[in-house]
Amino acid sequence: MTEKAYNQCVELHADNLYRFIFNNIKDSDMASDIVQDAYEKMWLYKDGVDPAKAKSYLFTTAYHLLVDTVNKNKHLIPIEQQPEQEFSTDRGYSDLNEILHDVLNRLPADQKMVLMLRDYEGYSYQEIGEITGLSESQVKVYIYRARVFLKKYIGRLEVVL
């Protein structure tokens, strides 16, 4: 990868990469650090990176850095340990965006990441598998479980709206 291709990659993918990381950890400084570390690794191994696959390399690297960061900060409570009453909402307002962000933060990290790669970033199951190192069937299972949890948490759409 040439310096020109590297700079072009930064221009094209930095915002999407930051958004993906930030949506998973909700810490702007940490998200910036992870994005910076991903680009640093790409620079260090630029001779082995195919410019056509630079985006996939970046997201894969950032994903692994994110997993390492989350594992260091084990402050997330697994979904199985959360009280059942937290799975539903009966608020009297309909700020769907706030409700969606709240429920996404309650998902286990692996389910949240694959769901966001699929629904926010538009990656295929195969591409998500390559980025995360999971099998395509495991990606589908995680996405399914995340969507079931979202449906259970939010309930009927009529209640929210």
Short mmCIF file of C-alpha atoms in Angstrom, two decimals:
data_model
loop_
_atom_site.label_atom_id
_atom_site.label_comp_id
_atom_site.label_asym_id
_atom_site.label_seq_id
_atom_site.Cartn_x
_atom_site.Cartn_y
_atom_site.Cartn_z
CA MET A 1 0.00 0.00 0.00
CA THR A 2 1.39 3.36 -0.95
CA GLU A 3 1.27 6.50 1.15
CA LYS A 4 -1.30 7.96 -1.26
CA ALA A 5 -3.54 4.89 -0.94
CA TYR A 6 -3.18 5.02 2.86
CA ASN A 7 -4.20 8.70 2.99
CA GLN A 8 -7.13 8.02 0.69
CA CYS A 9 -8.20 5.19 2.99
CA VAL A 10 -8.10 7.56 5.97
CA GLU A 11 -10.28 10.08 4.15
CA LEU A 12 -12.79 7.47 3.01
CA HIS A 13 -13.24 5.38 6.14
CA ALA A 14 -12.25 7.34 9.25
CA ASP A 15 -15.76 8.66 9.98
CA ASN A 16 -17.49 5.31 9.51
CA LEU A 17 -14.88 3.54 11.60
CA TYR A 18 -15.16 6.09 14.40
CA ARG A 19 -18.98 5.93 14.33
CA PHE A 20 -18.90 2.12 14.53
CA ILE A 21 -16.54 2.14 17.51
CA PHE A 22 -18.26 5.03 19.29
CA ASN A 23 -21.69 3.42 18.95
CA ASN A 24 -20.33 0.37 20.73
CA ILE A 25 -18.53 1.99 23.67
CA LYS A 26 -20.06 5.49 24.01
CA ASP A 27 -16.73 7.00 24.96
CA SER A 28 -15.43 9.50 22.42
CA ASP A 29 -11.84 9.52 23.71
CA MET A 30 -11.61 5.74 23.78
CA ALA A 31 -13.21 5.50 20.33
CA SER A 32 -10.69 7.98 18.94
CA ASP A 33 -7.85 5.99 20.48
CA ILE A 34 -9.10 2.75 18.94
CA VAL A 35 -9.47 4.33 15.51
CA GLN A 36 -5.99 5.82 15.80
CA ASP A 37 -4.55 2.46 16.86
CA ALA A 38 -6.24 0.73 13.91
CA TYR A 39 -4.75 3.21 11.46
CA GLU A 40 -1.37 2.90 13.15
CA LYS A 41 -1.43 -0.88 12.74
CA MET A 42 -2.41 -0.48 9.11
CA TRP A 43 0.52 1.89 8.60
CA LEU A 44 2.95 -0.47 10.29
CA TYR A 45 1.82 -3.34 8.04
CA LYS A 46 1.07 -1.24 4.96
CA ASP A 47 3.31 -3.36 2.75
CA GLY A 48 1.11 -6.40 3.40
CA VAL A 49 -2.25 -4.65 3.04
CA ASP A 50 -4.03 -4.81 -0.29
CA PRO A 51 -5.54 -1.35 -0.96
CA ALA A 52 -8.71 -3.01 -2.27
CA LYS A 53 -9.19 -4.69 1.11
CA ALA A 54 -8.11 -1.78 3.29
CA LYS A 55 -11.63 -1.11 4.63
CA SER A 56 -12.06 -4.71 5.71
CA TYR A 57 -8.58 -4.68 7.29
CA LEU A 58 -9.42 -1.51 9.23
CA PHE A 59 -12.76 -2.73 10.54
CA THR A 60 -11.27 -6.11 11.47
CA THR A 61 -8.39 -4.46 13.32
CA ALA A 62 -10.68 -1.97 15.05
CA TYR A 63 -13.09 -4.75 15.99
CA HIS A 64 -10.32 -6.72 17.68
CA LEU A 65 -9.05 -3.60 19.46
CA LEU A 66 -12.61 -2.90 20.60
CA VAL A 67 -13.01 -6.44 21.94
CA ASP A 68 -9.74 -6.10 23.83
CA THR A 69 -10.90 -2.79 25.29
CA VAL A 70 -14.27 -4.17 26.32
CA ASN A 71 -12.61 -7.18 27.93
CA LYS A 72 -10.39 -4.86 29.94
CA ASN A 73 -13.46 -2.97 31.14
CA LYS A 74 -15.75 -5.76 32.28
CA HIS A 75 -18.40 -3.36 33.57
CA LEU A 76 -21.14 -4.76 31.31
CA ILE A 77 -23.70 -7.02 32.92
CA PRO A 78 -24.62 -10.07 30.81
CA ILE A 79 -28.19 -10.02 29.58
CA GLU A 80 -28.97 -13.24 31.44
CA GLN A 81 -28.20 -11.54 34.76
CA GLN A 82 -30.40 -8.50 34.23
CA PRO A 83 -33.73 -8.43 36.05
CA GLU A 84 -36.73 -9.28 33.85
CA GLN A 85 -38.49 -5.95 34.54
CA GLU A 86 -35.63 -4.16 32.75
CA PHE A 87 -36.60 -5.92 29.50
CA SER A 88 -39.63 -3.76 28.92
CA THR A 89 -40.44 -0.13 28.98
CA ASP A 90 -43.67 1.56 29.96
CA ARG A 91 -42.60 5.17 29.66
CA GLY A 92 -45.25 7.62 28.62
CA TYR A 93 -43.32 9.20 25.78
CA SER A 94 -42.17 7.96 22.41
CA ASP A 95 -38.58 8.99 21.89
CA LEU A 96 -37.78 5.94 19.80
CA ASN A 97 -34.19 7.01 19.21
CA GLU A 98 -33.53 7.16 22.96
CA ILE A 99 -35.25 3.81 23.52
CA LEU A 100 -33.20 2.17 20.74
CA HIS A 101 -29.91 3.50 22.12
CA ASP A 102 -30.87 2.34 25.60
CA VAL A 103 -31.69 -1.17 24.44
CA LEU A 104 -28.55 -1.38 22.26
CA ASN A 105 -26.46 -0.59 25.33
CA ARG A 106 -28.08 -3.52 27.14
CA LEU A 107 -27.01 -6.04 24.50
CA PRO A 108 -23.92 -8.18 25.05
CA ALA A 109 -20.93 -6.66 23.24
CA ASP A 110 -20.65 -9.37 20.58
CA GLN A 111 -24.34 -9.16 19.66
CA LYS A 112 -24.25 -5.37 19.59
CA MET A 113 -21.22 -5.29 17.30
CA VAL A 114 -22.56 -7.74 14.71
CA LEU A 115 -25.98 -6.06 14.73
CA MET A 116 -24.41 -2.66 14.17
CA LEU A 117 -22.13 -3.93 11.42
CA ARG A 118 -25.16 -5.41 9.68
CA ASP A 119 -27.84 -2.77 10.24
CA TYR A 120 -25.82 0.45 10.61
CA GLU A 121 -22.86 -0.21 8.33
CA GLY A 122 -24.58 -2.52 5.81
CA TYR A 123 -22.05 -5.35 5.79
CA SER A 124 -23.08 -8.81 4.57
CA TYR A 125 -23.02 -11.79 6.92
CA GLN A 126 -19.89 -13.06 5.21
CA GLU A 127 -18.10 -9.71 5.58
CA ILE A 128 -19.09 -9.51 9.26
CA GLY A 129 -17.70 -13.01 9.74
CA GLU A 130 -14.41 -11.93 8.18
CA ILE A 131 -14.23 -8.81 10.35
CA THR A 132 -15.10 -10.54 13.62
CA GLY A 133 -13.56 -13.95 13.00
CA LEU A 134 -16.93 -15.62 13.60
CA SER A 135 -18.54 -18.13 11.29
CA GLU A 136 -21.34 -16.87 9.08
CA SER A 137 -23.86 -19.03 10.97
CA GLN A 138 -22.68 -17.61 14.32
CA VAL A 139 -23.07 -14.08 12.96
CA LYS A 140 -26.65 -14.91 11.97
CA VAL A 141 -27.34 -16.38 15.42
CA TYR A 142 -25.99 -13.28 17.20
CA ILE A 143 -28.01 -10.97 14.97
CA TYR A 144 -31.14 -13.06 15.50
CA ARG A 145 -30.70 -13.06 19.28
CA ALA A 146 -30.08 -9.31 19.31
CA ARG A 147 -33.22 -8.67 17.25
CA VAL A 148 -35.31 -10.93 19.48
CA PHE A 149 -34.07 -9.01 22.52
CA LEU A 150 -34.85 -5.69 20.81
CA LYS A 151 -38.36 -6.88 20.02
CA LYS A 152 -38.89 -8.17 23.55
CA TYR A 153 -37.55 -4.99 25.13
CA ILE A 154 -39.42 -2.52 22.99
CA GLY A 155 -42.59 -4.57 22.74
CA ARG A 156 -45.24 -3.76 20.21
CA LEU A 157 -44.55 -0.78 18.00
CA GLU A 158 -47.97 0.65 18.81
CA VAL A 159 -46.94 1.00 22.47
CA VAL A 160 -43.82 2.96 21.58
CA LEU A 161 -45.50 5.26 19.09
#
